[in-house]
């Protein structure tokens, strides 16, 4: 699930860069940061050297996603980042990343809010960073029902652990909640309220 | 003073998000980051796990500020973030945050410049992050006499400590300087020079 | 070389701020962040308290660069950040910063990709941060042959170390590669491919 997430996040990020006309370095940075940025930020916050800098594989999967996006774009000249066959692996990635974030936050001994923030940030941080790099308001802040899925999953993780279950059970609860709610949000086009 | 700061910073940040038409998640993120972002960045720089992730109370006060702003906005349909009764608690927050930053920087054993940077960043970092999230040039960089109050307070802290006084005295000097100068800057509409 | 880099990066950053009409605080922040931001981000990622906060000299050189830019701008009313006599010291800075980044990354025991990221980030991070603070897409992501020089230098560093040479040799290889390639990129106006 993590690998699917890395690749699909990198594909989505690379397409963002392609849409904006960035050069090859920009496309690579956007793709990689979308895939790895959430985890890197989370590792910084819990005072670890980011795993993405130590592991060879995470980075390779992200680069593979960048390559996939560029090749696809050159052949078909078409942006597919909003299509169903990207949204589903993206939802799997959100689910995997949120769960990893909740586990690492739990190990770091942070508060309830700390777990929710770190889990959500692991899931959505990469996309936010790539939007900021493009000088845009991060899309998760204004639209869609995306971060909310991660928040609900993280709360589920916390409640399960607090109820005396092990972290394996809590991880399954978190991952399932995020994935199911995200897929429902896609199918039914859920939105959060705005006030203006 | 710290609690007043957390709440008023969160109110100001939430109003920024409301003005931009962000959704409920965006409003919450902007409010919380304005209140906690400066302290989180400072903790990262001195290699601590951010206190905001470990403490339950800071986050709760920030959420309360978000709630206040949303309720106020729904009832009165009016942005009050530039009114006097927000500017004063905001100045109290700037003063409290700058002082906390100076104390933590002093403990971390950084240089004179390090103390000034970390103290100022604790005071203004949250507002800068929320402006960046909205794709804007942080307001403190182009306008107003806001960061300068924090810098003067931090210099006051350093001079007091270097003169052989204790850190309690230095904290009082720092907090009073920031608060007094900020209030004078509001009353007399002070600005820094521009060159263009 | 490092000192030349700090001063010329600060000059370039201050001119960016002057062009946008920021006030004195904004100009100072942009200049300092352009000079020190890459190193600070790298230190965060390898879990050190940033050297720029502990050292007095780095900060002083950056401030000197800010002062130079402001004085020059006031006297000549002209932006010189794209002229040859700025581009060359800027290239020297890129070379010095990339090499420092590669050395620190090597000490931190990160992977091949980790070395390339940290070395490149040390070289280009400050400029990226200052572009983000101005609400712009970082220039290195869309234009020019700038980050690529740092990447090639970092790869040279890794290959030299992996071939059994010492880190001193590797540093010389890295610094020379970055400087030579960057100067050729300036002279021949190299660009990376775009796909749109």
XYZ file of C-alpha atoms in Angstrom:
588
model
C 0.000 0.000 0.000
C 2.877 2.351 0.825
C 4.486 1.686 -2.568
C 1.213 2.332 -4.381
C 0.985 5.596 -2.425
C 4.516 6.723 -3.238
C 4.053 6.116 -6.952
C 0.579 7.619 -7.259
C 1.468 10.678 -5.142
C 4.542 11.241 -7.341
C 2.384 10.930 -10.476
C -0.099 13.501 -9.140
C 2.703 15.903 -8.147
C 4.472 15.599 -11.478
C 1.268 16.370 -13.355
C 0.831 19.524 -11.250
C 4.312 20.614 -12.354
C 3.661 19.683 -15.993
C 0.468 21.761 -15.970
C 2.463 24.776 -14.731
C 5.163 24.386 -17.376
C 8.024 23.688 -14.970
C 11.240 22.257 -16.336
C 12.531 18.722 -15.762
C 14.076 19.603 -12.398
C 10.860 21.290 -11.269
C 8.782 18.277 -12.317
C 11.104 15.953 -10.402
C 11.061 18.128 -7.278
C 7.277 18.424 -7.322
C 6.782 14.692 -7.856
C 9.252 13.707 -5.160
C 8.039 16.271 -2.637
C 4.423 15.221 -3.140
C 5.419 11.619 -2.438
C 7.938 12.188 0.347
C 7.216 15.676 1.736
C 4.557 14.621 4.232
C 6.781 11.943 5.754
C 9.798 14.245 5.788
C 7.877 16.978 7.628
C 6.531 14.441 10.137
C 10.033 13.058 10.768
C 11.325 16.596 11.334
C 8.570 17.235 13.875
C 9.386 14.103 15.892
C 13.078 14.870 15.657
C 14.184 12.016 13.385
C 16.477 12.238 10.380
C 13.861 11.759 7.644
C 13.581 8.158 6.585
C 13.334 9.299 2.952
C 16.952 10.513 3.157
C 18.235 7.235 4.561
C 16.196 4.777 2.527
C 17.051 4.153 -1.083
C 13.748 2.532 -2.036
C 11.252 5.289 -1.141
C 13.110 7.729 -3.301
C 13.325 5.231 -6.163
C 9.576 4.596 -6.163
C 8.941 8.338 -6.178
C 11.322 8.792 -9.119
C 9.536 5.958 -10.915
C 6.258 7.849 -10.446
C 7.837 10.987 -11.934
C 9.086 8.983 -14.905
C 5.648 7.403 -15.411
C 3.961 10.815 -15.421
C 6.429 12.369 -17.872
C 6.236 9.422 -20.274
C 2.461 9.347 -20.094
C 2.238 13.094 -20.662
C 4.597 12.983 -23.643
C 2.680 10.150 -25.302
C -0.912 11.109 -24.588
C -0.545 14.885 -24.002
C -3.217 14.556 -21.399
C -3.507 15.269 -17.684
C -4.967 12.239 -15.968
C -4.460 13.237 -12.348
C -8.195 13.657 -11.754
C -9.233 10.357 -13.259
C -10.637 7.481 -11.299
C -7.637 5.210 -11.893
C -5.419 7.823 -10.214
C -7.857 8.781 -7.464
C -8.102 5.213 -6.173
C -4.348 4.543 -5.765
C -4.105 8.085 -4.359
C -6.717 7.119 -1.752
C -4.702 3.983 -0.966
C -1.643 6.196 -0.500
C -3.530 8.581 1.781
C -4.623 5.617 3.846
C -1.125 4.075 4.065
C 0.624 7.378 4.816
C -1.899 8.401 7.487
C -1.480 5.061 9.224
C 2.332 5.257 9.172
C 2.081 8.779 10.568
C -0.219 7.672 13.392
C 2.165 4.829 14.305
C 5.235 7.085 14.385
C 3.351 9.765 16.339
C 2.236 7.133 18.847
C 5.858 5.992 19.302
C 6.972 9.597 19.832
C 4.637 9.905 22.810
C 2.751 12.998 21.661
C -0.744 14.033 22.785
C -4.058 13.120 21.118
C -3.856 16.294 19.036
C -0.240 15.467 18.206
C -1.264 12.073 16.795
C -4.030 13.607 14.695
C -1.729 16.358 13.373
C 1.190 14.065 12.543
C -0.994 11.391 10.938
C -2.881 13.942 8.839
C 0.309 15.783 7.929
C 1.924 12.547 6.727
C -1.050 12.020 4.444
C -1.591 15.528 3.121
C 1.738 17.323 3.740
C 3.331 16.355 0.429
C 0.431 17.717 -1.583
C 0.395 20.916 0.482
C 4.128 21.463 -0.023
C 3.827 21.019 -3.763
C 0.939 23.513 -3.902
C 2.991 26.011 -1.871
C 5.932 25.528 -4.258
C 3.560 26.497 -7.064
C 2.513 29.645 -5.189
C -1.018 28.355 -4.680
C -3.291 27.946 -1.703
C -3.050 24.223 -0.863
C -6.079 22.582 -2.386
C -6.889 20.575 0.756
C -7.527 23.855 2.582
C -10.305 25.014 0.339
C -11.893 22.091 -1.360
C -12.697 18.450 -1.312
C -13.078 15.962 1.522
C -9.507 14.761 1.762
C -7.783 15.857 4.962
C -10.972 15.028 6.834
C -10.561 11.335 5.916
C -7.086 11.340 7.462
C -8.347 13.109 10.589
C -11.149 10.566 11.044
C -8.674 7.706 10.546
C -6.272 9.172 13.111
C -9.081 9.613 15.634
C -10.033 5.990 14.971
C -6.430 4.966 15.642
C -6.368 6.872 18.927
C -9.725 5.545 20.119
C -8.729 1.954 19.295
C -5.403 2.223 21.141
C -7.036 3.973 24.092
C -9.632 1.192 24.297
C -6.846 -1.271 25.058
C -6.409 -2.836 21.614
C -2.892 -3.243 20.171
C -1.371 -0.947 17.595
C -1.828 -3.568 14.871
C -5.585 -3.487 15.320
C -5.468 0.306 15.510
C -3.516 0.456 12.244
C -6.070 -1.701 10.468
C -8.896 0.464 11.820
C -7.118 3.646 10.729
C -6.240 2.425 7.234
C -9.732 1.031 6.582
C -11.478 4.156 7.849
C -9.365 6.482 5.686
C -9.765 4.345 2.563
C -13.509 3.772 2.890
C -14.354 7.368 3.743
C -12.125 8.740 0.990
C -13.721 6.480 -1.625
C -17.180 7.528 -0.452
C -16.103 11.176 -0.599
C -14.986 10.666 -4.218
C -18.155 8.821 -5.222
C -20.567 11.249 -3.556
C -18.490 14.410 -4.070
C -18.503 15.394 -0.392
C -17.399 18.856 0.662
C -16.827 20.613 3.965
C -18.894 23.720 4.715
C -17.621 27.177 3.847
C -18.906 30.319 5.456
C -18.502 32.969 2.830
C -0.614 36.383 28.503
C 0.288 33.262 26.549
C -3.347 32.117 26.555
C -4.556 35.532 25.380
C -1.961 35.277 22.603
C -2.986 31.790 21.504
C -6.652 32.740 21.299
C -6.176 36.102 19.583
C -3.636 34.742 17.082
C -6.069 31.915 16.241
C -8.884 34.442 15.779
C -6.753 36.540 13.426
C -5.661 33.472 11.425
C -9.205 32.132 11.110
C -10.437 35.469 9.797
C -7.701 35.415 7.140
C -9.015 32.022 6.035
C -12.643 33.166 6.139
C -11.786 36.164 3.946
C -10.235 33.816 1.369
C -13.231 31.490 1.343
C -11.401 28.427 2.663
C -13.455 25.509 3.936
C -13.789 24.443 7.571
C -10.542 22.446 7.493
C -8.689 25.378 5.927
C -10.038 27.773 8.554
C -8.954 25.425 11.323
C -5.471 24.928 9.868
C -4.944 28.663 9.372
C -6.163 29.501 12.874
C -4.070 26.799 14.519
C -0.942 27.515 12.487
C -1.159 31.239 13.236
C -1.346 30.446 16.945
C 1.145 27.573 17.100
C 3.295 27.852 13.949
C 5.866 30.260 15.379
C 6.503 28.095 18.421
C 6.590 24.907 16.330
C 9.193 26.390 13.955
C 11.289 27.603 16.888
C 11.155 24.175 18.554
C 12.248 22.559 15.267
C 15.215 24.927 15.043
C 16.435 24.114 18.561
C 15.846 20.425 17.951
C 12.928 19.811 20.307
C 9.756 17.906 19.578
C 7.340 20.851 19.338
C 5.619 21.529 22.626
C 2.362 22.129 20.739
C 2.325 18.435 19.766
C 2.854 17.242 23.327
C 0.660 19.690 25.193
C -3.106 19.331 25.086
C -3.899 22.832 26.303
C -2.147 25.001 23.675
C -4.001 23.234 20.924
C -7.316 23.537 22.791
C -6.933 27.298 23.210
C -6.107 27.645 19.518
C -9.193 25.594 18.595
C -11.261 27.799 20.904
C -9.989 30.846 18.982
C -11.015 29.212 15.686
C -14.444 28.482 17.086
C -14.823 32.068 18.340
C -13.916 33.484 14.932
C -16.312 31.213 13.024
C -19.211 31.902 15.399
C -18.547 35.637 15.326
C -18.327 35.633 11.535
C -21.561 33.680 11.128
C -23.476 35.983 13.460
C -22.106 39.384 12.494
C -20.846 38.668 8.948
C -18.008 41.025 9.660
C -14.221 40.823 9.746
C -12.996 42.261 13.012
C -9.345 41.265 12.800
C -8.188 44.868 12.350
C -10.180 46.338 15.202
C -8.658 47.699 18.348
C -10.078 44.970 20.603
C -8.205 42.387 18.479
C -5.012 44.409 18.006
C -4.459 44.758 21.755
C -4.692 41.035 22.656
C -2.643 40.362 19.510
C 0.041 42.717 20.879
C -0.107 40.873 24.212
C 0.380 37.609 22.292
C 3.338 39.019 20.346
C 4.901 40.090 23.627
C 4.333 36.721 25.343
C 5.488 34.642 22.364
C 8.618 36.741 21.801
C 9.585 36.370 25.446
C 9.050 32.591 25.432
C 11.158 32.411 22.290
C 13.984 34.425 23.842
C 13.983 32.168 26.919
C 14.106 28.950 24.901
C 16.794 30.377 22.594
C 18.842 31.368 25.644
C 18.567 27.817 27.033
C 19.671 26.392 23.671
C 22.926 28.334 23.878
C 22.685 30.094 20.530
C 24.462 33.347 19.585
C 23.105 36.894 19.955
C 21.696 36.682 16.422
C 20.222 33.259 17.241
C 18.320 34.716 20.214
C 16.951 37.589 18.129
C 15.914 35.264 15.285
C 14.264 32.645 17.489
C 12.453 35.209 19.656
C 11.187 37.136 16.635
C 10.243 33.936 14.804
C 8.216 32.729 17.786
C 6.288 35.995 17.675
C 5.770 36.418 13.947
C 6.294 32.915 12.488
C 2.675 31.801 12.823
C 1.377 34.812 10.915
C 4.037 34.359 8.232
C 3.160 30.667 7.772
C -0.520 31.467 7.414
C 0.229 34.142 4.802
C 2.424 31.671 2.891
C -0.370 29.077 3.008
C -2.587 31.689 1.348
C 0.018 32.280 -1.382
C 0.715 35.813 -0.198
C 3.821 37.731 0.722
C 3.849 37.677 4.553
C 2.441 40.986 5.680
C 5.211 41.562 8.250
C 7.733 41.722 5.403
C 6.155 44.666 3.669
C 4.116 46.654 6.082
C 3.553 47.732 9.615
C 5.854 47.955 12.616
C 5.360 44.477 14.018
C 8.461 42.311 13.696
C 10.542 45.316 14.763
C 8.845 45.293 18.187
C 9.880 41.663 18.662
C 13.445 42.405 17.547
C 13.746 45.313 19.985
C 12.352 43.151 22.799
C 14.824 40.351 22.016
C 17.733 42.785 21.973
C 16.499 44.089 25.325
C 16.448 40.518 26.651
C 20.018 39.904 25.486
C 21.353 43.197 26.871
C 19.693 42.566 30.246
C 21.104 39.040 30.538
C 24.543 40.180 29.374
C 24.527 42.932 32.020
C 24.415 40.267 34.710
C 20.690 40.343 35.534
C 18.723 37.089 35.812
C 16.469 35.712 33.079
C 13.364 36.687 35.061
C 14.317 40.348 34.876
C 15.252 39.922 31.225
C 11.846 38.369 30.486
C 10.021 41.274 32.100
C 12.154 43.757 30.124
C 11.504 41.875 26.868
C 7.746 41.525 27.379
C 7.300 45.165 28.432
C 9.383 46.512 25.550
C 7.475 44.496 22.931
C 4.072 45.418 24.341
C 4.771 49.128 24.797
C 6.426 49.609 21.425
C 3.739 47.633 19.622
C 0.966 49.681 21.191
C 2.773 52.902 20.260
C 3.226 51.583 16.703
C -0.534 50.934 16.483
C -1.454 54.331 17.930
C 0.955 56.353 15.787
C 0.815 54.114 12.707
C 4.584 53.607 12.523
C 6.174 52.112 9.404
C 9.650 50.999 8.398
C 11.315 52.736 5.423
C 10.980 51.305 1.923
C 13.358 52.150 -0.886
C 11.256 51.880 -3.980
C 34.509 30.797 -1.054
C 31.864 30.378 1.632
C 32.117 34.048 2.567
C 31.809 35.126 -1.078
C 28.735 32.923 -1.272
C 27.100 34.334 1.852
C 27.592 37.914 0.687
C 26.548 37.399 -2.931
C 23.496 35.291 -1.993
C 22.433 38.018 0.467
C 22.873 40.658 -2.247
C 20.725 38.669 -4.688
C 18.029 38.069 -2.051
C 17.931 41.717 -0.994
C 17.495 42.841 -4.596
C 14.540 40.466 -4.961
C 12.945 42.169 -1.933
C 13.782 45.659 -3.208
C 12.132 44.841 -6.554
C 8.934 43.810 -4.724
C 8.844 46.962 -2.617
C 9.266 45.218 0.754
C 10.202 47.313 3.766
C 13.565 47.275 5.553
C 12.647 44.238 7.652
C 11.468 42.351 4.565
C 14.668 43.182 2.694
C 16.754 41.967 5.626
C 14.756 38.732 5.974
C 14.964 37.991 2.239
C 18.704 38.693 2.112
C 19.475 36.628 5.193
C 17.217 33.729 4.226
C 18.728 33.571 0.729
C 22.195 33.355 2.285
C 21.425 31.098 5.248
C 18.141 29.341 4.415
C 19.659 26.433 2.513
C 22.091 25.599 5.294
C 19.408 25.998 7.960
C 17.055 23.606 6.148
C 19.859 21.080 5.683
C 20.795 21.268 9.373
C 17.148 20.710 10.318
C 17.010 17.618 8.102
C 20.102 16.049 9.688
C 18.834 16.977 13.134
C 21.392 19.635 14.086
C 20.713 23.007 15.643
C 21.420 25.208 12.592
C 24.967 26.474 12.540
C 23.699 29.876 11.396
C 22.006 30.317 14.794
C 25.145 29.455 16.738
C 27.760 31.228 14.640
C 28.084 34.978 14.774
C 30.085 35.359 11.575
C 27.736 33.763 9.001
C 24.968 36.067 10.045
C 27.273 39.099 9.957
C 28.388 38.377 6.394
C 24.767 37.985 5.332
C 23.871 41.301 6.976
C 26.826 42.907 5.207
C 25.415 41.662 1.886
C 22.010 43.175 2.730
C 23.681 46.481 3.570
C 25.675 46.408 0.306
C 22.535 45.831 -1.745
C 20.543 48.595 -0.044
C 23.385 51.130 -0.366
C 23.966 50.207 -3.996
C 20.256 50.445 -4.776
C 19.909 53.826 -3.097
C 22.893 55.279 -4.967
C 22.456 53.779 -8.418
C 18.698 53.018 -8.396
C 19.505 49.954 -10.426
C 19.026 46.206 -9.991
C 22.313 44.466 -10.658
C 21.420 40.960 -9.546
C 21.542 39.607 -13.110
C 24.881 41.112 -14.045
C 28.013 39.123 -14.630
C 29.845 40.467 -11.562
C 27.012 39.068 -9.399
C 26.520 35.810 -11.313
C 30.155 34.772 -10.838
C 30.313 35.178 -7.026
C 26.857 33.605 -6.925
C 28.306 30.595 -8.798
C 31.165 30.463 -6.294
C 28.582 30.465 -3.498
C 26.592 27.662 -5.140
C 29.778 25.644 -5.406
C 30.847 26.246 -1.783
C 27.383 25.628 -0.321
C 26.835 22.437 -2.336
C 30.174 21.064 -1.163
C 29.460 21.886 2.501
C 26.085 20.200 2.124
C 27.634 17.050 0.624
C 30.164 16.853 3.471
C 27.533 17.229 6.196
C 25.230 14.736 4.456
C 28.116 12.252 4.227
C 28.765 12.640 7.968
C 25.085 12.076 8.729
C 25.237 8.671 7.041
C 22.377 9.165 4.592
C 21.869 7.281 1.313
C 23.126 8.321 -2.142
C 19.855 10.145 -2.758
C 20.147 11.752 0.686
C 23.572 13.177 -0.209
C 22.311 14.561 -3.520
C 19.219 16.112 -1.900
C 21.063 17.673 1.042
C 23.929 19.011 -1.101
C 21.543 20.486 -3.675
C 19.255 21.879 -0.990
C 22.177 23.620 0.719
C 22.985 25.293 -2.590
C 19.513 26.219 -3.823
C 17.331 26.149 -0.669
C 17.915 29.771 0.297
C 16.848 31.060 -3.100
C 13.796 28.789 -3.094
C 12.728 29.990 0.364
C 13.026 33.626 -0.662
C 10.930 32.985 -3.793
C 8.290 31.234 -1.672
C 8.248 34.183 0.744
C 7.459 36.376 -2.264
C 4.581 34.083 -3.263
C 6.356 32.983 -6.442
C 7.228 29.642 -7.964
C 10.922 29.157 -7.107
C 12.866 30.151 -10.170
C 15.123 27.067 -10.056
C 12.042 24.907 -10.690
C 11.167 26.456 -14.000
C 14.172 28.016 -15.543
C 17.896 28.078 -15.876
C 20.556 25.418 -15.354
C 21.262 26.016 -11.695
C 20.106 23.154 -9.484
C 21.459 20.739 -12.087
C 25.018 21.989 -11.426
C 24.610 21.189 -7.729
C 23.186 17.735 -8.522
C 26.106 16.924 -10.826
C 28.588 18.120 -8.181
C 26.935 15.997 -5.495
C 27.002 12.924 -7.747
C 30.702 13.656 -8.365
C 31.251 13.801 -4.602
C 29.523 10.454 -4.078
C 31.344 8.718 -6.932
C 34.730 9.999 -5.695
C 34.112 8.851 -2.118
C 32.743 5.493 -3.291
C 35.869 4.982 -5.439
C 37.972 5.009 -2.269
C 39.271 8.562 -2.378
C 39.134 10.700 0.761
C 36.529 13.369 1.437
C 39.036 16.137 0.741
C 39.488 14.938 -2.824
C 35.730 14.481 -3.131
C 35.156 18.057 -1.935
C 37.546 19.451 -4.533
C 35.846 17.394 -7.256
C 32.387 18.569 -6.134
C 33.330 22.265 -5.871
C 35.146 22.303 -9.229
C 32.329 20.481 -11.038
C 29.648 22.835 -9.728
C 31.650 25.959 -10.501
C 32.755 24.938 -14.000
C 29.349 23.663 -15.086
C 27.563 26.691 -13.657
C 29.878 29.094 -15.480
C 29.367 27.191 -18.725
C 25.607 27.257 -18.152
C 25.771 31.048 -17.756
C 27.980 31.527 -20.816
C 25.982 29.236 -23.107
C 22.565 29.929 -21.585
C 21.760 26.248 -20.943
C 18.224 25.187 -20.066
C 16.572 21.947 -19.032
C 13.805 20.551 -21.245
C 10.167 21.394 -20.606
C 7.294 19.335 -21.890
C 4.511 21.785 -22.363
